[in-house]
Structures are given as C-alpha cells and as structure tokens.
Amino acid sequence: MLKRFPHYKQMDEMDCGATCLRILFKYYGQIVSIHKIRRLCQTTKNGVNLLGISEAAEKLGFRTYGVRLSLEQLQEAEMPCILHWNQNHFVVLYKIRKGKYNISDPAQGLITYDEKEFVKNWFSTKELYSGLSLLLSPAPNFYQIEEDEPESTLKWSRIYIYFYKYKRLFIQIFLGMLLATVLSLIAPFLTQSVVDIGINTKNISFINLILIAQLMLFFGNTAVYFIRSWIMLHITTRVNISILTDLLIKLMKLPMQFFDVKTHGDIMQRMSDQQRIESFLTGNTLNTLFSLINMLIFGTLLLVYNKSIFLIFLVSTTLYTLWILAFMRYRRELDHKRFKIASENQTYMVEMIQSIKDIKLNNAQKQRRWGWEGLQAKLFKFKVESLALSQYQSIGSMAINQAKGILITFISARAVIDGEITLGGMMAIQYIVGMVSNPVEYLLEFMQSYQDAKISLERLNEIYETDEEEDIQKSYLTKLPDNLTIEIRNVTFRYFGAGNDPIFTKLNLTLPTGKTTAIVGASGSGKTTILKLLLRYYEPEEGEILIGGKRLDQIDFGLWRDSCGSVLQENYVYADTIERNIAINDEHPDVDKLQNAVRTANLEDFIADEPFGLATKIGTAGKGISQGQRQRLMIARAVYKDPAFIFLDEATNSLDANNEKEIVEKLDHFFSKRTVIVVAHRLSTVKNADNIVVLEKGEIVEQGTHQELTILKGKYFELVKNQLELGN
Ligand SMILES: Nc1ncnc2c1ncn2[C@@H]1O[C@H](COP(=O)(O)OP(=O)(O)OP(=O)(O)O)[C@@H](O)[C@H]1O
C-alpha cells in the first residue's frame, strides 16, 4: 500500500513554518519536537520568515536553498520543498503530476490543486510569474542528529490530579446517579401496569397508587439532580481556580522573551479555553458513564421486549454515530479558526481600550473601529461556517432519528394489532427506546466535547512545555558575591526573530561597585538593551556577564531581581494607592523605608498635597499623575527596594531642572556603595558619573569622565555639544 505523505496540523497561524519543517522531518524519518523547531525558527508574534525556517533547517541537518522559481523551474526542483503561500503562509509541496500539485498544508491537510489554483496561491504577484520556495535536502549529518523523544503532547494526568482530592465527592455523586438510574428502571414497568392492569381491570385505586409511585420517582430523581449540581459547582469552582492559579504561576516563571512573542489575546484565549477541559471532565465524563450504564440496561430490556426493534435501534445508532464522527475533522479545523479569530479579537480589544486616548487624539476612531468591524465580519463568517456545519450534522442525525422513531412505532403498533404485545407493552417499548436514545446523544456530545477539551489541552500544554527561565535541575547561588562589580565579557546578543542582526558583538565593559557608570549614545545604539541583559530579560548569545567573578546565569533569579532596583521606560503604575505602588512586593510596608524613598524621590510635596497622603489612589483607580510624578514614583519604588544594583533608564528626563537637580543630589548619597548604571541623554544626569561610556551602534567608542571626554572633543562632545552651549 502507498504510504500517505505526512501531515501535521499547525497549532496556530504563527506555527505554519515550524510545522512545515516538522512534516519534512517526518518524511525523512526523523522525529523532532515542534518546540525545538519553533525555538530554532525563532517564531515571533508575526510568525516566521523563510530565513528563519532555513536557519532552523540547517541547524537540524538539512541543506537549504531559498529561491524564487517560475512554474517551469519548479517542475525540476527537488521534492518535497516548502513554498511561500498567499504571502502569509507556508506549505509543503510534495508531488507534481499531470498538472496536479499535491500539497501538505499545515492549516488544512493534504490537498491537491490544479495548476490555476496553485499558481494563484503561490505566485507573489501576477506580473512576476514566480513564487518563493525553499528547497531542502538532508545533509550528510542529517541522520546523526539525535532524534527527540516522541512528543507527549497530551497530559491528561496533569488535569486529573486536580480532581483526585475530590474523589469522595465523586463517589457520592456516583452513588446518587446509580440510585437515579435504578429508580428510572422501574418507570416503564409502572407505565405498563397502569395500562395493562389499572385500565384493563378498571381499578382506579391501583392507578392512583402507581401514579403516586411515579411522583415519588420524580421527586427522587429531582433531588439527586439538585444535589449533584451543588456538589459539581463546588468541585468545578475549586478545580478551576487551582488550574488557573497553576497556569498563572507557570506563566510568571516563563522567560521575558515568551511575552515578546505572544499576543495578549493569545494568552487570554488559552486561559479561558481551559474551561472546556474542566466542563468536559466534570459534566460529560460522569454523564457518559451513566449513559453507558443506562444504555446497557435499557438495551438489554429492549432486547427482551422485542428483538426486531432492538435491531432497528442498533443499526440506526451505528449510522448516527458514523454520521457525527464524519464531522469531527471539520470541527477541529473550525476550532483552530475560532481560536485565531477570538485571540485576534481580544488583542485588538485590549489594545483599543489601552490606547483610546491616543485614538481620540489622532482622530483615528473610524479607522480603529473599522478594524474592529473587520474582525467582527470575520467572526460572523466563522459563525456562518459553524452553523452550516452543525446544521448539516443535525439534518442527518435528525433524519436518522425520525426514521428510527417511525419504524419502531410502526413495528410495535403492528405487534399490538397482531396481538403479539399489549398496548401497555408498546408504551413501555416507546419509553425504553427514549431512554436508550438519550445516552446515545450524550455519548456523541461526549465525543465532541472530548475533541474540544483535547484541542484546549494541546494549547495549554504549549505553555506548560515552554522552558521556565529558571532550570530546576540546576543549583543557583543563593547569596551574592562580596564584590558587586559587574563585568560584561565578550557578549554578543541579538533579539529573537530570524534575520535580526546582533545588537552587540563581543562587547566588553566593566561596571565597578560603588561607582556610577553612565551610558550615552544615539537613539537605537543599544543602551536599554544592555540594561535588559543585566536585568536578565534575555540571555547573551555568546560571552558572559560576571558579578564579582561569578557568572550571572548561576545566580538565583529571585535573589538577582531582589537585588536590582530599576527605573525603566516600561515600568507600570498600578491602579492602587501611592504606598502600594512604591512598596510593590511588600505586604506590610516599612514606614521608615517608605519615608526615605519618598524623600529621595522628592515626592514629599506631592504627597503632602493629597488629602489621603500615601493612601491616595492613583493610576486608573484614582488620580491621574504627571510624567514627572510617575518617574519620581518609580525612583521611590527603586529606592524602597534598597537594592545593591541600580539601573536607571532615562529616569529623570521628564523632570524640571530644579527637581532633577535635587533628586540627583539625593540619589548621589543613595548611590554610594552600590553598583549604578544610568542611561540618559541629558548632560545634567550623566556629567557627575564616575565613568561615561559612549555607545555607537552597539560598540563602545569612548569612555571616561565628563572632563576627560569633553577635552577629547570626540563622540561624547558631539553628543552633548548643544547642551554644553546651553550651559547645562
Ligand atoms: N524586542 C525587540 N526585538 C527586536 N529588536 C529590538 C527589540 N527591542 C529593541 N530592538 C532594537 O534594538 C536596537 C537597540 O535598542 P535599544 O532600546 O537598546 O536602544 P537605545 O540605545 O536604548 O535607544 P533609545 O535611546 O532610543 O531608548 C534598536 O535598533 C531596536 O530597534
């Protein structure tokens, strides 16, 4: 039998490039995990480019060749190869025969296109008559690269653990449901006896008795149902909170870079998706279990009552199940689409709310709203597709059900006419058929919701499988070295994303303890990046950063971040009191430390003017603050921490000259015995530094004191010349 060309489904729209490579590895008989490929491809928020795929492929043992080909040239190319598709996607082309193009598309599956359709998708522009392709062939070392363990993407055990401690409650629910099942088993006999005994013998008190029994049955069932719902609410709420808490803990442990490459909407959607797992486990699993028991019991009962009706039931149920299963693949595709649109929608919404003032200011309401409406149109189209799919599904299933009902009524009515069964018997059969049909519906609902939960679990697993910034296997230093001098040695660094050039190549810099080092340079020269490397946002690609001779990557993350006070452009003001905004990780702020921080940051007047003082609410929860006040607040936050290392990135550029002068003087005192790095454009901020480092395009071009560098009349002088003339 011919082997099908491999295919994997992409996790999200950004994943197509990495998934194409995974398909190729499978084709050449190698198993490489998608996480590894993703990392090597440097997949970012915008997905991956051809260069990224090519770099990853080469690292993993392929020889690659990225070219623009015409259709004729493509016929001669080595298959399979990767094609740039519709300008926004990648697919694998694996065969061309008789004008038919066979493609393994990570978004859709194995598809065959005719030439016209193929060209429409592949050609970059109609005029060019060519498209981009990446030709790949295994290099000699391809099979020497170690195979990864087959991926264990599904980890139900991770979820079951949450339910384990509620096992006693589950046992109670189980017993209750068992009782309800046994009670409902009596119902058809009651119906039959009302007709056959009560009516036939005209015995009204017997009928009354049976009806009372039926009423009791109803009460019993309802009570079981109510209690079950309460217990379930109890379990689901707790499990939900536990799962989300753990997810938050995991998220907070992920490297900063993870948040560079994931959108808000993506993360939020993943978190809300987990509810599908929980509802599947709590609702559907139990229901299905009892449905199965019900089906067995009532199925046997039906077999006893009438064999031909049982046979009809069996055939129709099989048909019904096959019909529903046929739609599973399309449901999965739709769900991927739903996730993509929903997360885009969420990102857009969050961004719109965050930037609403800017939107108004630029009179861009219409454009932004149209953007949102465009997304809604996409959402509508998706809903139309979903509805169409579910309607197709229900037309078929309803038709099967109806046919079954009519056939069964016909056969049982004939049996009553022929005197084979009594009228009561017929009613009992109808009841039983109803009871076996319900479980079938449940079972199918179960399959669909299993599918949903499985997809959600795969998405959650992507977060769980991402390496945390701290390696738990490694032991880190939990005490800082005595000497707090920072040395940057031969550091090369580039931002994540294929095609990015290094920001630094073999950078060397010493930042002595007890001294203030200022970094100056034109915009984009890499000043902030140095601070981010020191704050461990990112790891250097090569070289090392040493703290008192110890490698920075050997120091415990918590210890390091506790030891660093930073004022960065992106620091956040929380919708909370001033006090909580200063003592951000202190449950019970220390009054003396708070006062010292307020004094150093020159915030005393600001706070004294507020009726509630330090308890005044600021940010979106209260009073708006000015940029200068915001900066002073951030300085107070850094001072309150009382850290050994201080990193200031344009920390005083919004302050007036007087305020800045006062703060700089107060900070001077605070800086003593600490390692301080200041990034600034303003001469007034840097001129008192012990060492000024001038950065140009990631290279250190000058360093020295203000006096030394001014006399030198080099780059520093050029940078601050205007400010010198102003007499700063
Ligand atoms: N997350 C990122 N991904 C890719 N490139 C980035 C990222 N952040 C910064 N860069 C690039 O790195 C270079 C250095 O940026 P950096 O922020 O360090 O400059 P800077 O000297 O602090 O500039 P400024 O004075 O304007 O703040 C810039 O070219 C910038 O475009």
Short mmCIF file of C-alpha atoms in Angstrom, two decimals, residues 50 74 146 152 165 177 192 197 214 218 222 272 322 374 401 405 484 546 568-569 581 592 600 617 638 707:
data_model
loop_
_atom_site.label_atom_id
_atom_site.label_comp_id
_atom_site.label_asym_id
_atom_site.label_seq_id
_atom_site.Cartn_x
_atom_site.Cartn_y
_atom_site.Cartn_z
CA LEU A 50 11.78 31.94 5.10
CA LEU A 74 9.56 24.29 -10.04
CA GLU A 146 19.72 12.71 17.77
CA SER A 152 3.83 13.57 24.68
CA LYS A 165 -8.70 15.10 46.06
CA MET A 177 -26.64 8.75 39.95
CA GLN A 192 -47.16 -0.77 31.53
CA ILE A 197 -53.66 -3.80 34.94
CA GLN A 214 -44.34 7.78 39.70
CA PHE A 218 -39.85 12.11 40.03
CA THR A 222 -35.01 15.65 41.01
CA SER A 272 -10.35 30.85 29.02
CA LEU A 322 -20.77 7.34 11.98
CA GLY A 374 -13.48 43.88 10.03
CA ASN A 401 -33.68 9.61 14.42
CA GLY A 405 -38.90 6.53 15.54
CA LEU A 484 29.46 43.58 43.35
CA LEU A 546 30.09 38.25 35.71
CA LEU A 568 12.71 51.67 33.03
CA GLN A 569 10.54 53.25 30.37
CA ASN A 581 2.84 51.48 44.18
CA ASP A 592 10.80 54.45 57.68
CA THR A 600 14.86 60.67 47.97
CA LYS A 617 -5.30 56.07 44.91
CA ALA A 638 13.63 51.53 43.31
CA GLN A 707 36.11 66.32 31.90
#
